[in-house]
Amino acid sequence: MTADQIIDTSYDLMALMTVAEAVARVLEDNPSPGMAGALARLLALMTELNAPLHDALESHEGRNGGAK
């Protein structure tokens, strides 16, 4: 991933986290199997987006800031 792609993906993930938090708060007061399923799909999407971001950062910086 390029630096721009890493930044864009990070912003995308932050936006999705905001949506996930809002859905979770709605579910606290109004349990709904449909909303719970939507939240599960959203979390799965976030995991899919995070995997290449994590790999790119790890390959660039390595663990603890030192590339191996």
PDB file of N, CA, C and O in Angstrom:
ATOM      1  N   MET A   1       0.838  -1.180   0.000  1.00  0.00           N
ATOM      2  CA  MET A   1       0.000   0.000   0.000  1.00  0.00           C
ATOM      3  C   MET A   1       0.884   1.245   0.000  1.00  0.00           C
ATOM      4  O   MET A   1       1.923   1.262   0.642  1.00  0.00           O
ATOM      5  N   THR A   2       0.413   2.251  -0.693  1.00  0.00           N
ATOM      6  CA  THR A   2       1.115   3.520  -0.662  1.00  0.00           C
ATOM      7  C   THR A   2       0.739   4.268   0.612  1.00  0.00           C
ATOM      8  O   THR A   2      -0.237   3.922   1.285  1.00  0.00           O
ATOM      9  N   ALA A   3       1.494   5.313   0.925  1.00  0.00           N
ATOM     10  CA  ALA A   3       1.178   6.122   2.096  1.00  0.00           C
ATOM     11  C   ALA A   3      -0.228   6.706   1.979  1.00  0.00           C
ATOM     12  O   ALA A   3      -0.983   6.735   2.957  1.00  0.00           O
ATOM     13  N   ASP A   4      -0.593   7.163   0.790  1.00  0.00           N
ATOM     14  CA  ASP A   4      -1.937   7.718   0.591  1.00  0.00           C
ATOM     15  C   ASP A   4      -3.014   6.666   0.843  1.00  0.00           C
ATOM     16  O   ASP A   4      -4.051   6.956   1.439  1.00  0.00           O
ATOM     17  N   GLN A   5      -2.778   5.434   0.393  1.00  0.00           N
ATOM     18  CA  GLN A   5      -3.747   4.366   0.617  1.00  0.00           C
ATOM     19  C   GLN A   5      -3.870   4.026   2.105  1.00  0.00           C
ATOM     20  O   GLN A   5      -4.961   3.762   2.595  1.00  0.00           O
ATOM     21  N   ILE A   6      -2.745   4.039   2.804  1.00  0.00           N
ATOM     22  CA  ILE A   6      -2.765   3.775   4.243  1.00  0.00           C
ATOM     23  C   ILE A   6      -3.582   4.851   4.955  1.00  0.00           C
ATOM     24  O   ILE A   6      -4.441   4.546   5.790  1.00  0.00           O
ATOM     25  N   ILE A   7      -3.345   6.104   4.612  1.00  0.00           N
ATOM     26  CA  ILE A   7      -4.080   7.206   5.235  1.00  0.00           C
ATOM     27  C   ILE A   7      -5.563   7.117   4.902  1.00  0.00           C
ATOM     28  O   ILE A   7      -6.419   7.253   5.791  1.00  0.00           O
ATOM     29  N   ASP A   8      -5.887   6.881   3.629  1.00  0.00           N
ATOM     30  CA  ASP A   8      -7.296   6.780   3.225  1.00  0.00           C
ATOM     31  C   ASP A   8      -7.996   5.632   3.946  1.00  0.00           C
ATOM     32  O   ASP A   8      -9.134   5.777   4.419  1.00  0.00           O
ATOM     33  N   THR A   9      -7.334   4.491   4.039  1.00  0.00           N
ATOM     34  CA  THR A   9      -7.921   3.337   4.716  1.00  0.00           C
ATOM     35  C   THR A   9      -8.120   3.629   6.199  1.00  0.00           C
ATOM     36  O   THR A   9      -9.141   3.258   6.781  1.00  0.00           O
ATOM     37  N   SER A  10      -7.168   4.323   6.798  1.00  0.00           N
ATOM     38  CA  SER A  10      -7.296   4.686   8.200  1.00  0.00           C
ATOM     39  C   SER A  10      -8.510   5.584   8.416  1.00  0.00           C
ATOM     40  O   SER A  10      -9.280   5.381   9.360  1.00  0.00           O
ATOM     41  N   TYR A  11      -8.709   6.562   7.547  1.00  0.00           N
ATOM     42  CA  TYR A  11      -9.892   7.429   7.661  1.00  0.00           C
ATOM     43  C   TYR A  11     -11.176   6.643   7.441  1.00  0.00           C
ATOM     44  O   TYR A  11     -12.180   6.863   8.131  1.00  0.00           O
ATOM     45  N   ASP A  12     -11.153   5.719   6.487  1.00  0.00           N
ATOM     46  CA  ASP A  12     -12.334   4.875   6.247  1.00  0.00           C
ATOM     47  C   ASP A  12     -12.678   4.071   7.497  1.00  0.00           C
ATOM     48  O   ASP A  12     -13.845   3.972   7.890  1.00  0.00           O
ATOM     49  N   LEU A  13     -11.656   3.492   8.124  1.00  0.00           N
ATOM     50  CA  LEU A  13     -11.882   2.710   9.340  1.00  0.00           C
ATOM     51  C   LEU A  13     -12.418   3.573  10.473  1.00  0.00           C
ATOM     52  O   LEU A  13     -13.311   3.146  11.215  1.00  0.00           O
ATOM     53  N   MET A  14     -11.899   4.790  10.612  1.00  0.00           N
ATOM     54  CA  MET A  14     -12.409   5.673  11.666  1.00  0.00           C
ATOM     55  C   MET A  14     -13.880   6.005  11.431  1.00  0.00           C
ATOM     56  O   MET A  14     -14.675   6.027  12.379  1.00  0.00           O
ATOM     57  N   ALA A  15     -14.258   6.233  10.189  1.00  0.00           N
ATOM     58  CA  ALA A  15     -15.657   6.516   9.880  1.00  0.00           C
ATOM     59  C   ALA A  15     -16.536   5.308  10.202  1.00  0.00           C
ATOM     60  O   ALA A  15     -17.614   5.453  10.793  1.00  0.00           O
ATOM     61  N   LEU A  16     -16.069   4.123   9.834  1.00  0.00           N
ATOM     62  CA  LEU A  16     -16.834   2.908  10.115  1.00  0.00           C
ATOM     63  C   LEU A  16     -16.940   2.644  11.613  1.00  0.00           C
ATOM     64  O   LEU A  16     -17.972   2.166  12.092  1.00  0.00           O
ATOM     65  N   MET A  17     -15.890   2.970  12.363  1.00  0.00           N
ATOM     66  CA  MET A  17     -15.957   2.803  13.815  1.00  0.00           C
ATOM     67  C   MET A  17     -17.017   3.724  14.418  1.00  0.00           C
ATOM     68  O   MET A  17     -17.727   3.336  15.353  1.00  0.00           O
ATOM     69  N   THR A  18     -17.138   4.919  13.884  1.00  0.00           N
ATOM     70  CA  THR A  18     -18.158   5.852  14.359  1.00  0.00           C
ATOM     71  C   THR A  18     -19.549   5.291  14.103  1.00  0.00           C
ATOM     72  O   THR A  18     -20.433   5.358  14.968  1.00  0.00           O
ATOM     73  N   VAL A  19     -19.743   4.711  12.920  1.00  0.00           N
ATOM     74  CA  VAL A  19     -21.037   4.097  12.593  1.00  0.00           C
ATOM     75  C   VAL A  19     -21.300   2.903  13.509  1.00  0.00           C
ATOM     76  O   VAL A  19     -22.404   2.746  14.046  1.00  0.00           O
ATOM     77  N   ALA A  20     -20.279   2.061  13.711  1.00  0.00           N
ATOM     78  CA  ALA A  20     -20.440   0.885  14.572  1.00  0.00           C
ATOM     79  C   ALA A  20     -20.803   1.305  16.000  1.00  0.00           C
ATOM     80  O   ALA A  20     -21.658   0.678  16.638  1.00  0.00           O
ATOM     81  N   GLU A  21     -20.170   2.353  16.494  1.00  0.00           N
ATOM     82  CA  GLU A  21     -20.495   2.834  17.837  1.00  0.00           C
ATOM     83  C   GLU A  21     -21.947   3.302  17.908  1.00  0.00           C
ATOM     84  O   GLU A  21     -22.659   2.981  18.874  1.00  0.00           O
ATOM     85  N   ALA A  22     -22.390   4.022  16.888  1.00  0.00           N
ATOM     86  CA  ALA A  22     -23.775   4.506  16.877  1.00  0.00           C
ATOM     87  C   ALA A  22     -24.763   3.342  16.847  1.00  0.00           C
ATOM     88  O   ALA A  22     -25.777   3.357  17.559  1.00  0.00           O
ATOM     89  N   VAL A  23     -24.467   2.327  16.050  1.00  0.00           N
ATOM     90  CA  VAL A  23     -25.346   1.156  15.978  1.00  0.00           C
ATOM     91  C   VAL A  23     -25.380   0.446  17.330  1.00  0.00           C
ATOM     92  O   VAL A  23     -26.445   0.056  17.813  1.00  0.00           O
ATOM     93  N   ALA A  24     -24.224   0.296  17.966  1.00  0.00           N
ATOM     94  CA  ALA A  24     -24.166  -0.368  19.272  1.00  0.00           C
ATOM     95  C   ALA A  24     -24.988   0.397  20.302  1.00  0.00           C
ATOM     96  O   ALA A  24     -25.687  -0.210  21.125  1.00  0.00           O
ATOM     97  N   ARG A  25     -24.937   1.708  20.260  1.00  0.00           N
ATOM     98  CA  ARG A  25     -25.712   2.513  21.214  1.00  0.00           C
ATOM     99  C   ARG A  25     -27.219   2.356  20.976  1.00  0.00           C
ATOM    100  O   ARG A  25     -28.004   2.301  21.927  1.00  0.00           O
ATOM    101  N   VAL A  26     -27.622   2.269  19.714  1.00  0.00           N
ATOM    102  CA  VAL A  26     -29.031   2.033  19.403  1.00  0.00           C
ATOM    103  C   VAL A  26     -29.456   0.665  19.935  1.00  0.00           C
ATOM    104  O   VAL A  26     -30.538   0.515  20.514  1.00  0.00           O
ATOM    105  N   LEU A  27     -28.580  -0.324  19.758  1.00  0.00           N
ATOM    106  CA  LEU A  27     -28.902  -1.679  20.215  1.00  0.00           C
ATOM    107  C   LEU A  27     -29.024  -1.776  21.730  1.00  0.00           C
ATOM    108  O   LEU A  27     -29.735  -2.656  22.234  1.00  0.00           O
ATOM    109  N   GLU A  28     -28.336  -0.900  22.457  1.00  0.00           N
ATOM    110  CA  GLU A  28     -28.456  -0.907  23.922  1.00  0.00           C
ATOM    111  C   GLU A  28     -29.897  -0.669  24.360  1.00  0.00           C
ATOM    112  O   GLU A  28     -30.381  -1.298  25.296  1.00  0.00           O
ATOM    113  N   ASP A  29     -30.561   0.258  23.683  1.00  0.00           N
ATOM    114  CA  ASP A  29     -31.928   0.632  24.064  1.00  0.00           C
ATOM    115  C   ASP A  29     -33.005  -0.086  23.265  1.00  0.00           C
ATOM    116  O   ASP A  29     -34.141  -0.198  23.722  1.00  0.00           O
ATOM    117  N   ASN A  30     -32.652  -0.532  22.076  1.00  0.00           N
ATOM    118  CA  ASN A  30     -33.633  -1.146  21.176  1.00  0.00           C
ATOM    119  C   ASN A  30     -33.049  -2.398  20.540  1.00  0.00           C
ATOM    120  O   ASN A  30     -32.617  -2.357  19.384  1.00  0.00           O
ATOM    121  N   PRO A  31     -33.000  -3.507  21.268  1.00  0.00           N
ATOM    122  CA  PRO A  31     -32.444  -4.735  20.689  1.00  0.00           C
ATOM    123  C   PRO A  31     -33.159  -5.101  19.386  1.00  0.00           C
ATOM    124  O   PRO A  31     -34.385  -5.009  19.293  1.00  0.00           O
ATOM    125  N   SER A  32     -32.369  -5.471  18.411  1.00  0.00           N
ATOM    126  CA  SER A  32     -32.915  -5.818  17.104  1.00  0.00           C
ATOM    127  C   SER A  32     -31.987  -6.819  16.420  1.00  0.00           C
ATOM    128  O   SER A  32     -30.812  -6.506  16.192  1.00  0.00           O
ATOM    129  N   PRO A  33     -32.509  -8.008  16.093  1.00  0.00           N
ATOM    130  CA  PRO A  33     -31.663  -8.989  15.397  1.00  0.00           C
ATOM    131  C   PRO A  33     -31.127  -8.449  14.068  1.00  0.00           C
ATOM    132  O   PRO A  33     -29.984  -8.713  13.712  1.00  0.00           O
ATOM    133  N   GLY A  34     -31.940  -7.668  13.371  1.00  0.00           N
ATOM    134  CA  GLY A  34     -31.490  -7.101  12.095  1.00  0.00           C
ATOM    135  C   GLY A  34     -30.334  -6.131  12.266  1.00  0.00           C
ATOM    136  O   GLY A  34     -29.352  -6.173  11.520  1.00  0.00           O
ATOM    137  N   MET A  35     -30.446  -5.271  13.273  1.00  0.00           N
ATOM    138  CA  MET A  35     -29.364  -4.310  13.544  1.00  0.00           C
ATOM    139  C   MET A  35     -28.124  -5.035  14.048  1.00  0.00           C
ATOM    140  O   MET A  35     -27.004  -4.664  13.706  1.00  0.00           O
ATOM    141  N   ALA A  36     -28.309  -6.069  14.853  1.00  0.00           N
ATOM    142  CA  ALA A  36     -27.167  -6.840  15.352  1.00  0.00           C
ATOM    143  C   ALA A  36     -26.439  -7.511  14.190  1.00  0.00           C
ATOM    144  O   ALA A  36     -25.210  -7.523  14.142  1.00  0.00           O
ATOM    145  N   GLY A  37     -27.198  -8.035  13.243  1.00  0.00           N
ATOM    146  CA  GLY A  37     -26.584  -8.644  12.060  1.00  0.00           C
ATOM    147  C   GLY A  37     -25.842  -7.621  11.226  1.00  0.00           C
ATOM    148  O   GLY A  37     -24.753  -7.891  10.704  1.00  0.00           O
ATOM    149  N   ALA A  38     -26.436  -6.431  11.095  1.00  0.00           N
ATOM    150  CA  ALA A  38     -25.769  -5.361  10.341  1.00  0.00           C
ATOM    151  C   ALA A  38     -24.472  -4.955  11.023  1.00  0.00           C
ATOM    152  O   ALA A  38     -23.461  -4.718  10.359  1.00  0.00           O
ATOM    153  N   LEU A  39     -24.496  -4.883  12.354  1.00  0.00           N
ATOM    154  CA  LEU A  39     -23.286  -4.542  13.097  1.00  0.00           C
ATOM    155  C   LEU A  39     -22.220  -5.617  12.901  1.00  0.00           C
ATOM    156  O   LEU A  39     -21.049  -5.296  12.699  1.00  0.00           O
ATOM    157  N   ALA A  40     -22.609  -6.864  12.918  1.00  0.00           N
ATOM    158  CA  ALA A  40     -21.648  -7.956  12.701  1.00  0.00           C
ATOM    159  C   ALA A  40     -21.015  -7.853  11.309  1.00  0.00           C
ATOM    160  O   ALA A  40     -19.802  -8.033  11.154  1.00  0.00           O
ATOM    161  N   ARG A  41     -21.819  -7.542  10.297  1.00  0.00           N
ATOM    162  CA  ARG A  41     -21.279  -7.386   8.940  1.00  0.00           C
ATOM    163  C   ARG A  41     -20.348  -6.187   8.866  1.00  0.00           C
ATOM    164  O   ARG A  41     -19.308  -6.222   8.196  1.00  0.00           O
ATOM    165  N   LEU A  42     -20.705  -5.105   9.550  1.00  0.00           N
ATOM    166  CA  LEU A  42     -19.858  -3.915   9.572  1.00  0.00           C
ATOM    167  C   LEU A  42     -18.520  -4.219  10.232  1.00  0.00           C
ATOM    168  O   LEU A  42     -17.461  -3.829   9.727  1.00  0.00           O
ATOM    169  N   LEU A  43     -18.546  -4.946  11.336  1.00  0.00           N
ATOM    170  CA  LEU A  43     -17.303  -5.313  12.013  1.00  0.00           C
ATOM    171  C   LEU A  43     -16.442  -6.226  11.138  1.00  0.00           C
ATOM    172  O   LEU A  43     -15.215  -6.097  11.113  1.00  0.00           O
ATOM    173  N   ALA A  44     -17.072  -7.121  10.391  1.00  0.00           N
ATOM    174  CA  ALA A  44     -16.327  -7.993   9.476  1.00  0.00           C
ATOM    175  C   ALA A  44     -15.662  -7.162   8.376  1.00  0.00           C
ATOM    176  O   ALA A  44     -14.502  -7.417   8.007  1.00  0.00           O
ATOM    177  N   LEU A  45     -16.379  -6.171   7.860  1.00  0.00           N
ATOM    178  CA  LEU A  45     -15.809  -5.282   6.845  1.00  0.00           C
ATOM    179  C   LEU A  45     -14.617  -4.520   7.412  1.00  0.00           C
ATOM    180  O   LEU A  45     -13.583  -4.381   6.753  1.00  0.00           O
ATOM    181  N   MET A  46     -14.753  -4.063   8.638  1.00  0.00           N
ATOM    182  CA  MET A  46     -13.653  -3.335   9.267  1.00  0.00           C
ATOM    183  C   MET A  46     -12.423  -4.232   9.416  1.00  0.00           C
ATOM    184  O   MET A  46     -11.288  -3.782   9.209  1.00  0.00           O
ATOM    185  N   THR A  47     -12.642  -5.480   9.754  1.00  0.00           N
ATOM    186  CA  THR A  47     -11.526  -6.427   9.866  1.00  0.00           C
ATOM    187  C   THR A  47     -10.854  -6.620   8.510  1.00  0.00           C
ATOM    188  O   THR A  47      -9.621  -6.645   8.415  1.00  0.00           O
ATOM    189  N   GLU A  48     -11.659  -6.732   7.460  1.00  0.00           N
ATOM    190  CA  GLU A  48     -11.101  -6.885   6.107  1.00  0.00           C
ATOM    191  C   GLU A  48     -10.276  -5.664   5.706  1.00  0.00           C
ATOM    192  O   GLU A  48      -9.234  -5.800   5.070  1.00  0.00           O
ATOM    193  N   LEU A  49     -10.746  -4.476   6.058  1.00  0.00           N
ATOM    194  CA  LEU A  49      -9.998  -3.261   5.734  1.00  0.00           C
ATOM    195  C   LEU A  49      -8.733  -3.141   6.567  1.00  0.00           C
ATOM    196  O   LEU A  49      -7.718  -2.623   6.099  1.00  0.00           O
ATOM    197  N   ASN A  50      -8.791  -3.602   7.812  1.00  0.00           N
ATOM    198  CA  ASN A  50      -7.653  -3.464   8.699  1.00  0.00           C
ATOM    199  C   ASN A  50      -6.502  -4.402   8.331  1.00  0.00           C
ATOM    200  O   ASN A  50      -5.341  -4.047   8.512  1.00  0.00           O
ATOM    201  N   ALA A  51      -6.804  -5.571   7.808  1.00  0.00           N
ATOM    202  CA  ALA A  51      -5.750  -6.561   7.534  1.00  0.00           C
ATOM    203  C   ALA A  51      -4.667  -6.021   6.599  1.00  0.00           C
ATOM    204  O   ALA A  51      -3.480  -6.070   6.944  1.00  0.00           O
ATOM    205  N   PRO A  52      -5.010  -5.478   5.413  1.00  0.00           N
ATOM    206  CA  PRO A  52      -3.941  -4.967   4.559  1.00  0.00           C
ATOM    207  C   PRO A  52      -3.256  -3.728   5.139  1.00  0.00           C
ATOM    208  O   PRO A  52      -2.064  -3.514   4.922  1.00  0.00           O
ATOM    209  N   LEU A  53      -4.005  -2.937   5.892  1.00  0.00           N
ATOM    210  CA  LEU A  53      -3.410  -1.769   6.549  1.00  0.00           C
ATOM    211  C   LEU A  53      -2.361  -2.225   7.559  1.00  0.00           C
ATOM    212  O   LEU A  53      -1.240  -1.721   7.584  1.00  0.00           O
ATOM    213  N   HIS A  54      -2.724  -3.201   8.363  1.00  0.00           N
ATOM    214  CA  HIS A  54      -1.800  -3.750   9.359  1.00  0.00           C
ATOM    215  C   HIS A  54      -0.566  -4.335   8.684  1.00  0.00           C
ATOM    216  O   HIS A  54       0.571  -4.087   9.104  1.00  0.00           O
ATOM    217  N   ASP A  55      -0.776  -5.111   7.621  1.00  0.00           N
ATOM    218  CA  ASP A  55       0.349  -5.723   6.901  1.00  0.00           C
ATOM    219  C   ASP A  55       1.284  -4.664   6.335  1.00  0.00           C
ATOM    220  O   ASP A  55       2.512  -4.802   6.398  1.00  0.00           O
ATOM    221  N   ALA A  56       0.707  -3.598   5.764  1.00  0.00           N
ATOM    222  CA  ALA A  56       1.530  -2.540   5.181  1.00  0.00           C
ATOM    223  C   ALA A  56       2.358  -1.834   6.245  1.00  0.00           C
ATOM    224  O   ALA A  56       3.549  -1.583   6.059  1.00  0.00           O
ATOM    225  N   LEU A  57       1.738  -1.534   7.375  1.00  0.00           N
ATOM    226  CA  LEU A  57       2.475  -0.862   8.448  1.00  0.00           C
ATOM    227  C   LEU A  57       3.552  -1.771   9.027  1.00  0.00           C
ATOM    228  O   LEU A  57       4.667  -1.329   9.291  1.00  0.00           O
ATOM    229  N   GLU A  58       3.213  -3.037   9.201  1.00  0.00           N
ATOM    230  CA  GLU A  58       4.189  -3.965   9.764  1.00  0.00           C
ATOM    231  C   GLU A  58       5.379  -4.161   8.827  1.00  0.00           C
ATOM    232  O   GLU A  58       6.527  -4.219   9.265  1.00  0.00           O
ATOM    233  N   SER A  59       5.118  -4.229   7.526  1.00  0.00           N
ATOM    234  CA  SER A  59       6.225  -4.427   6.578  1.00  0.00           C
ATOM    235  C   SER A  59       7.088  -3.170   6.474  1.00  0.00           C
ATOM    236  O   SER A  59       8.282  -3.258   6.203  1.00  0.00           O
ATOM    237  N   HIS A  60       6.489  -2.021   6.723  1.00  0.00           N
ATOM    238  CA  HIS A  60       7.257  -0.777   6.647  1.00  0.00           C
ATOM    239  C   HIS A  60       8.042  -0.520   7.925  1.00  0.00           C
ATOM    240  O   HIS A  60       9.223  -0.215   7.887  1.00  0.00           O
ATOM    241  N   GLU A  61       7.388  -0.645   9.056  1.00  0.00           N
ATOM    242  CA  GLU A  61       8.007  -0.311  10.338  1.00  0.00           C
ATOM    243  C   GLU A  61       8.555  -1.523  11.080  1.00  0.00           C
ATOM    244  O   GLU A  61       9.423  -1.382  11.916  1.00  0.00           O
ATOM    245  N   GLY A  62       7.993  -2.686  10.791  1.00  0.00           N
ATOM    246  CA  GLY A  62       8.385  -3.854  11.566  1.00  0.00           C
ATOM    247  C   GLY A  62       7.831  -3.758  12.967  1.00  0.00           C
ATOM    248  O   GLY A  62       7.190  -2.784  13.340  1.00  0.00           O
ATOM    249  N   ARG A  63       8.057  -4.759  13.731  1.00  0.00           N
ATOM    250  CA  ARG A  63       7.572  -4.730  15.123  1.00  0.00           C
ATOM    251  C   ARG A  63       8.409  -3.752  15.928  1.00  0.00           C
ATOM    252  O   ARG A  63       9.620  -3.674  15.774  1.00  0.00           O
ATOM    253  N   ASN A  64       7.733  -3.041  16.805  1.00  0.00           N
ATOM    254  CA  ASN A  64       8.388  -2.091  17.726  1.00  0.00           C
ATOM    255  C   ASN A  64       9.218  -1.052  16.992  1.00  0.00           C
ATOM    256  O   ASN A  64      10.255  -0.609  17.491  1.00  0.00           O
ATOM    257  N   GLY A  65       8.788  -0.683  15.774  1.00  0.00           N
ATOM    258  CA  GLY A  65       9.454   0.402  15.056  1.00  0.00           C
ATOM    259  C   GLY A  65      10.735   0.026  14.354  1.00  0.00           C
ATOM    260  O   GLY A  65      11.333   0.853  13.686  1.00  0.00           O
ATOM    261  N   GLY A  66      11.161  -1.207  14.434  1.00  0.00           N
ATOM    262  CA  GLY A  66      12.400  -1.615  13.768  1.00  0.00           C
ATOM    263  C   GLY A  66      12.135  -2.698  12.751  1.00  0.00           C
ATOM    264  O   GLY A  66      11.745  -3.788  13.102  1.00  0.00           O
ATOM    265  N   ALA A  67      12.320  -2.370  11.472  1.00  0.00           N
ATOM    266  CA  ALA A  67      12.069  -3.365  10.425  1.00  0.00           C
ATOM    267  C   ALA A  67      13.008  -4.543  10.590  1.00  0.00           C
ATOM    268  O   ALA A  67      14.158  -4.395  10.990  1.00  0.00           O
ATOM    269  N   LYS A  68      12.473  -5.738  10.296  1.00  0.00           N
ATOM    270  CA  LYS A  68      13.291  -6.958  10.426  1.00  0.00           C
ATOM    271  C   LYS A  68      13.798  -7.377   9.079  1.00  0.00           C
ATOM    272  O   LYS A  68      13.186  -7.290   8.093  1.00  0.00           O
TER     273      LYS A  68
END
